[in-house]
JSON list of C-alpha atoms in Angstrom, two decimals:
[
{"chain": "A", "resi": 22, "resn": "MET", "atom": "CA", "xyz": [17.92, -11.07, 87.86]},
{"chain": "A", "resi": 23, "resn": "THR", "atom": "CA", "xyz": [19.98, -10.42, 84.64]},
{"chain": "A", "resi": 24, "resn": "ASN", "atom": "CA", "xyz": [23.40, -10.90, 84.26]},
{"chain": "A", "resi": 25, "resn": "THR", "atom": "CA", "xyz": [25.64, -7.55, 82.55]},
{"chain": "A", "resi": 26, "resn": "ALA", "atom": "CA", "xyz": [29.22, -8.78, 80.45]},
{"chain": "A", "resi": 27, "resn": "VAL", "atom": "CA", "xyz": [31.55, -6.67, 81.49]},
{"chain": "A", "resi": 28, "resn": "VAL", "atom": "CA", "xyz": [33.11, -6.40, 77.91]},
{"chain": "A", "resi": 29, "resn": "GLU", "atom": "CA", "xyz": [36.95, -5.68, 78.30]},
{"chain": "A", "resi": 30, "resn": "GLN", "atom": "CA", "xyz": [38.82, -3.45, 75.15]},
{"chain": "A", "resi": 31, "resn": "ALA", "atom": "CA", "xyz": [41.58, -5.22, 73.28]},
{"chain": "A", "resi": 32, "resn": "PRO", "atom": "CA", "xyz": [44.86, -3.50, 74.18]},
{"chain": "A", "resi": 33, "resn": "GLU", "atom": "CA", "xyz": [45.58, -1.75, 70.73]},
{"chain": "A", "resi": 34, "resn": "GLN", "atom": "CA", "xyz": [41.76, -0.28, 71.79]},
{"chain": "A", "resi": 35, "resn": "ARG", "atom": "CA", "xyz": [42.59, 1.27, 74.66]},
{"chain": "A", "resi": 36, "resn": "GLN", "atom": "CA", "xyz": [43.62, 4.12, 76.09]},
{"chain": "A", "resi": 37, "resn": "LEU", "atom": "CA", "xyz": [47.72, 4.68, 77.46]},
{"chain": "A", "resi": 38, "resn": "ALA", "atom": "CA", "xyz": [48.11, 7.18, 80.00]},
{"chain": "A", "resi": 39, "resn": "PRO", "atom": "CA", "xyz": [50.52, 9.29, 79.28]},
{"chain": "A", "resi": 40, "resn": "TYR", "atom": "CA", "xyz": [53.76, 7.52, 81.06]},
{"chain": "A", "resi": 41, "resn": "GLN", "atom": "CA", "xyz": [52.90, 4.39, 79.30]},
{"chain": "A", "resi": 42, "resn": "SER", "atom": "CA", "xyz": [53.47, 6.27, 75.81]},
{"chain": "A", "resi": 43, "resn": "ALA", "atom": "CA", "xyz": [56.21, 7.90, 76.88]},
{"chain": "A", "resi": 44, "resn": "ILE", "atom": "CA", "xyz": [57.99, 4.41, 78.00]},
{"chain": "A", "resi": 45, "resn": "GLN", "atom": "CA", "xyz": [56.58, 2.77, 74.62]},
{"chain": "A", "resi": 46, "resn": "ARG", "atom": "CA", "xyz": [57.97, 6.21, 72.50]},
{"chain": "A", "resi": 47, "resn": "ALA", "atom": "CA", "xyz": [61.37, 5.18, 73.93]},
{"chain": "A", "resi": 48, "resn": "LYS", "atom": "CA", "xyz": [61.65, 2.04, 72.52]},
{"chain": "A", "resi": 49, "resn": "ASP", "atom": "CA", "xyz": [63.73, 2.71, 69.48]},
{"chain": "A", "resi": 50, "resn": "LYS", "atom": "CA", "xyz": [66.05, 5.14, 70.88]},
{"chain": "A", "resi": 51, "resn": "PHE", "atom": "CA", "xyz": [66.73, 2.13, 73.08]},
{"chain": "A", "resi": 52, "resn": "ALA", "atom": "CA", "xyz": [67.30, 0.07, 70.68]},
{"chain": "A", "resi": 53, "resn": "GLN", "atom": "CA", "xyz": [69.75, 2.17, 69.31]},
{"chain": "A", "resi": 54, "resn": "VAL", "atom": "CA", "xyz": [71.80, 2.93, 72.67]},
{"chain": "A", "resi": 55, "resn": "ALA", "atom": "CA", "xyz": [70.88, 0.03, 74.50]},
{"chain": "A", "resi": 56, "resn": "ALA", "atom": "CA", "xyz": [73.88, -2.02, 75.66]},
{"chain": "A", "resi": 57, "resn": "ALA", "atom": "CA", "xyz": [73.64, -5.66, 75.39]},
{"chain": "A", "resi": 58, "resn": "THR", "atom": "CA", "xyz": [72.60, -6.65, 79.11]},
{"chain": "A", "resi": 59, "resn": "VAL", "atom": "CA", "xyz": [69.53, -5.07, 78.64]},
{"chain": "A", "resi": 60, "resn": "ASN", "atom": "CA", "xyz": [66.08, -5.64, 76.71]},
{"chain": "A", "resi": 61, "resn": "TYR", "atom": "CA", "xyz": [63.84, -2.95, 76.46]},
{"chain": "A", "resi": 62, "resn": "ASP", "atom": "CA", "xyz": [60.86, -5.03, 76.39]},
{"chain": "A", "resi": 63, "resn": "ARG", "atom": "CA", "xyz": [61.27, -6.50, 80.01]},
{"chain": "A", "resi": 64, "resn": "GLU", "atom": "CA", "xyz": [63.08, -3.36, 81.33]},
{"chain": "A", "resi": 65, "resn": "SER", "atom": "CA", "xyz": [59.34, -1.61, 80.06]},
{"chain": "A", "resi": 66, "resn": "ILE", "atom": "CA", "xyz": [58.12, -4.18, 82.69]},
{"chain": "A", "resi": 67, "resn": "PHE", "atom": "CA", "xyz": [59.91, -3.15, 85.27]},
{"chain": "A", "resi": 68, "resn": "ALA", "atom": "CA", "xyz": [59.20, 0.50, 84.74]},
{"chain": "A", "resi": 69, "resn": "MET", "atom": "CA", "xyz": [56.02, 0.52, 84.81]},
{"chain": "A", "resi": 70, "resn": "GLN", "atom": "CA", "xyz": [56.09, -1.93, 88.02]},
{"chain": "A", "resi": 71, "resn": "ALA", "atom": "CA", "xyz": [58.02, 1.08, 89.94]},
{"chain": "A", "resi": 72, "resn": "LEU", "atom": "CA", "xyz": [55.60, 3.58, 88.60]},
{"chain": "A", "resi": 73, "resn": "MET", "atom": "CA", "xyz": [52.68, 1.67, 89.37]},
{"chain": "A", "resi": 74, "resn": "LYS", "atom": "CA", "xyz": [53.85, 1.14, 92.63]},
{"chain": "A", "resi": 75, "resn": "THR", "atom": "CA", "xyz": [52.50, 4.41, 94.33]},
{"chain": "A", "resi": 76, "resn": "ASP", "atom": "CA", "xyz": [50.06, 6.99, 93.58]},
{"chain": "A", "resi": 77, "resn": "PHE", "atom": "CA", "xyz": [53.11, 9.61, 94.33]},
{"chain": "A", "resi": 78, "resn": "ALA", "atom": "CA", "xyz": [55.20, 7.85, 91.38]},
{"chain": "A", "resi": 79, "resn": "MET", "atom": "CA", "xyz": [52.27, 7.46, 89.34]},
{"chain": "A", "resi": 80, "resn": "LYS", "atom": "CA", "xyz": [50.46, 10.77, 88.93]},
{"chain": "A", "resi": 81, "resn": "THR", "atom": "CA", "xyz": [54.40, 12.49, 88.69]},
{"chain": "A", "resi": 82, "resn": "ALA", "atom": "CA", "xyz": [55.21, 10.29, 85.51]},
{"chain": "A", "resi": 83, "resn": "ASN", "atom": "CA", "xyz": [51.69, 11.47, 84.27]},
{"chain": "A", "resi": 84, "resn": "ASN", "atom": "CA", "xyz": [52.64, 14.90, 85.04]},
{"chain": "A", "resi": 85, "resn": "ASN", "atom": "CA", "xyz": [55.94, 14.97, 83.42]},
{"chain": "A", "resi": 86, "resn": "PRO", "atom": "CA", "xyz": [56.27, 11.99, 80.71]},
{"chain": "A", "resi": 87, "resn": "LYS", "atom": "CA", "xyz": [58.67, 13.80, 79.25]},
{"chain": "A", "resi": 88, "resn": "SER", "atom": "CA", "xyz": [61.08, 12.76, 82.22]},
{"chain": "A", "resi": 89, "resn": "VAL", "atom": "CA", "xyz": [59.86, 8.62, 81.73]},
{"chain": "A", "resi": 90, "resn": "HIS", "atom": "CA", "xyz": [60.80, 8.43, 78.52]},
{"chain": "A", "resi": 91, "resn": "LEU", "atom": "CA", "xyz": [64.25, 10.33, 78.66]},
{"chain": "A", "resi": 92, "resn": "ALA", "atom": "CA", "xyz": [64.68, 8.12, 82.36]},
{"chain": "A", "resi": 93, "resn": "MET", "atom": "CA", "xyz": [64.09, 5.22, 80.03]},
{"chain": "A", "resi": 94, "resn": "ILE", "atom": "CA", "xyz": [66.64, 6.19, 77.43]},
{"chain": "A", "resi": 95, "resn": "ASN", "atom": "CA", "xyz": [69.08, 6.32, 80.17]},
{"chain": "A", "resi": 96, "resn": "VAL", "atom": "CA", "xyz": [68.40, 2.99, 80.96]},
{"chain": "A", "resi": 97, "resn": "ALA", "atom": "CA", "xyz": [69.10, 1.81, 77.90]},
{"chain": "A", "resi": 98, "resn": "SER", "atom": "CA", "xyz": [72.54, 3.55, 78.23]},
{"chain": "A", "resi": 99, "resn": "THR", "atom": "CA", "xyz": [73.60, 2.56, 81.34]},
{"chain": "A", "resi": 100, "resn": "GLY", "atom": "CA", "xyz": [72.97, -1.01, 80.52]},
{"chain": "A", "resi": 101, "resn": "LEU", "atom": "CA", "xyz": [71.84, -1.17, 84.42]},
{"chain": "A", "resi": 102, "resn": "THR", "atom": "CA", "xyz": [68.52, -3.35, 84.51]},
{"chain": "A", "resi": 103, "resn": "LEU", "atom": "CA", "xyz": [65.46, -1.60, 86.57]},
{"chain": "A", "resi": 104, "resn": "ASN", "atom": "CA", "xyz": [64.61, -5.31, 87.82]},
{"chain": "A", "resi": 105, "resn": "PRO", "atom": "CA", "xyz": [63.74, -5.06, 91.57]},
{"chain": "A", "resi": 106, "resn": "ALA", "atom": "CA", "xyz": [65.52, -8.77, 92.09]},
{"chain": "A", "resi": 107, "resn": "ASN", "atom": "CA", "xyz": [68.88, -7.15, 91.29]},
{"chain": "A", "resi": 108, "resn": "GLY", "atom": "CA", "xyz": [68.27, -3.71, 92.55]},
{"chain": "A", "resi": 109, "resn": "TYR", "atom": "CA", "xyz": [71.23, -2.01, 90.38]},
{"chain": "A", "resi": 110, "resn": "ALA", "atom": "CA", "xyz": [69.11, 0.81, 89.32]},
{"chain": "A", "resi": 111, "resn": "TYR", "atom": "CA", "xyz": [65.54, 2.51, 90.20]},
{"chain": "A", "resi": 112, "resn": "LEU", "atom": "CA", "xyz": [62.85, 5.59, 88.96]},
{"chain": "A", "resi": 113, "resn": "VAL", "atom": "CA", "xyz": [62.94, 7.63, 91.51]},
{"chain": "A", "resi": 114, "resn": "PRO", "atom": "CA", "xyz": [60.11, 10.51, 91.49]},
{"chain": "A", "resi": 115, "resn": "ARG", "atom": "CA", "xyz": [61.58, 13.87, 92.39]},
{"chain": "A", "resi": 116, "resn": "ASP", "atom": "CA", "xyz": [61.21, 17.71, 91.95]},
{"chain": "A", "resi": 117, "resn": "GLY", "atom": "CA", "xyz": [58.11, 16.87, 89.50]},
{"chain": "A", "resi": 118, "resn": "ALA", "atom": "CA", "xyz": [60.53, 14.26, 87.35]},
{"chain": "A", "resi": 119, "resn": "ILE", "atom": "CA", "xyz": [60.69, 10.55, 87.20]},
{"chain": "A", "resi": 120, "resn": "HIS", "atom": "CA", "xyz": [64.88, 10.68, 87.34]},
{"chain": "A", "resi": 121, "resn": "LEU", "atom": "CA", "xyz": [66.94, 7.39, 87.64]},
{"chain": "A", "resi": 122, "resn": "ASP", "atom": "CA", "xyz": [69.46, 6.34, 90.43]},
{"chain": "A", "resi": 123, "resn": "ILE", "atom": "CA", "xyz": [71.86, 4.06, 90.36]},
{"chain": "A", "resi": 124, "resn": "SER", "atom": "CA", "xyz": [71.93, 2.44, 93.13]},
{"chain": "A", "resi": 125, "resn": "TYR", "atom": "CA", "xyz": [75.71, 1.21, 95.05]},
{"chain": "A", "resi": 126, "resn": "LYS", "atom": "CA", "xyz": [75.33, -2.31, 93.42]},
{"chain": "A", "resi": 127, "resn": "GLY", "atom": "CA", "xyz": [74.55, -0.49, 90.03]},
{"chain": "A", "resi": 128, "resn": "LEU", "atom": "CA", "xyz": [77.92, 1.58, 90.66]},
{"chain": "A", "resi": 129, "resn": "ILE", "atom": "CA", "xyz": [79.59, -1.98, 91.16]},
{"chain": "A", "resi": 130, "resn": "LYS", "atom": "CA", "xyz": [78.36, -3.16, 88.36]},
{"chain": "A", "resi": 131, "resn": "ILE", "atom": "CA", "xyz": [79.55, -0.81, 86.18]},
{"chain": "A", "resi": 132, "resn": "ALA", "atom": "CA", "xyz": [82.71, -0.45, 87.65]},
{"chain": "A", "resi": 133, "resn": "THR", "atom": "CA", "xyz": [83.35, -4.61, 87.90]},
{"chain": "A", "resi": 134, "resn": "ASP", "atom": "CA", "xyz": [81.70, -4.45, 84.09]},
{"chain": "A", "resi": 135, "resn": "THR", "atom": "CA", "xyz": [83.87, -1.73, 82.93]},
{"chain": "A", "resi": 136, "resn": "GLY", "atom": "CA", "xyz": [87.13, -3.17, 84.58]}
]
């Protein structure tokens, strides 16, 4: 009986899925427009988690990575986190694209933050 070792590729050698590349490409623009309350590194993790939750969301994101890119820019411009514990905003697959949907909690946060 022989043991075969599974060799993991280094992260920089792995091929990124289209939606992952779109999230990564949003980093510079995200930094330009981001409010002080959101951080790209955290939000990109939340975005990947949200898109990996269902096959439909992942398929939609891979078929339309530009919509993922734009949704990440919208996260930065609204200043609302995708952290599911807060429930302020969500990435939602709809009409063949990924959209940023703001919850009622997010709307309340925007209203109270802006006075």
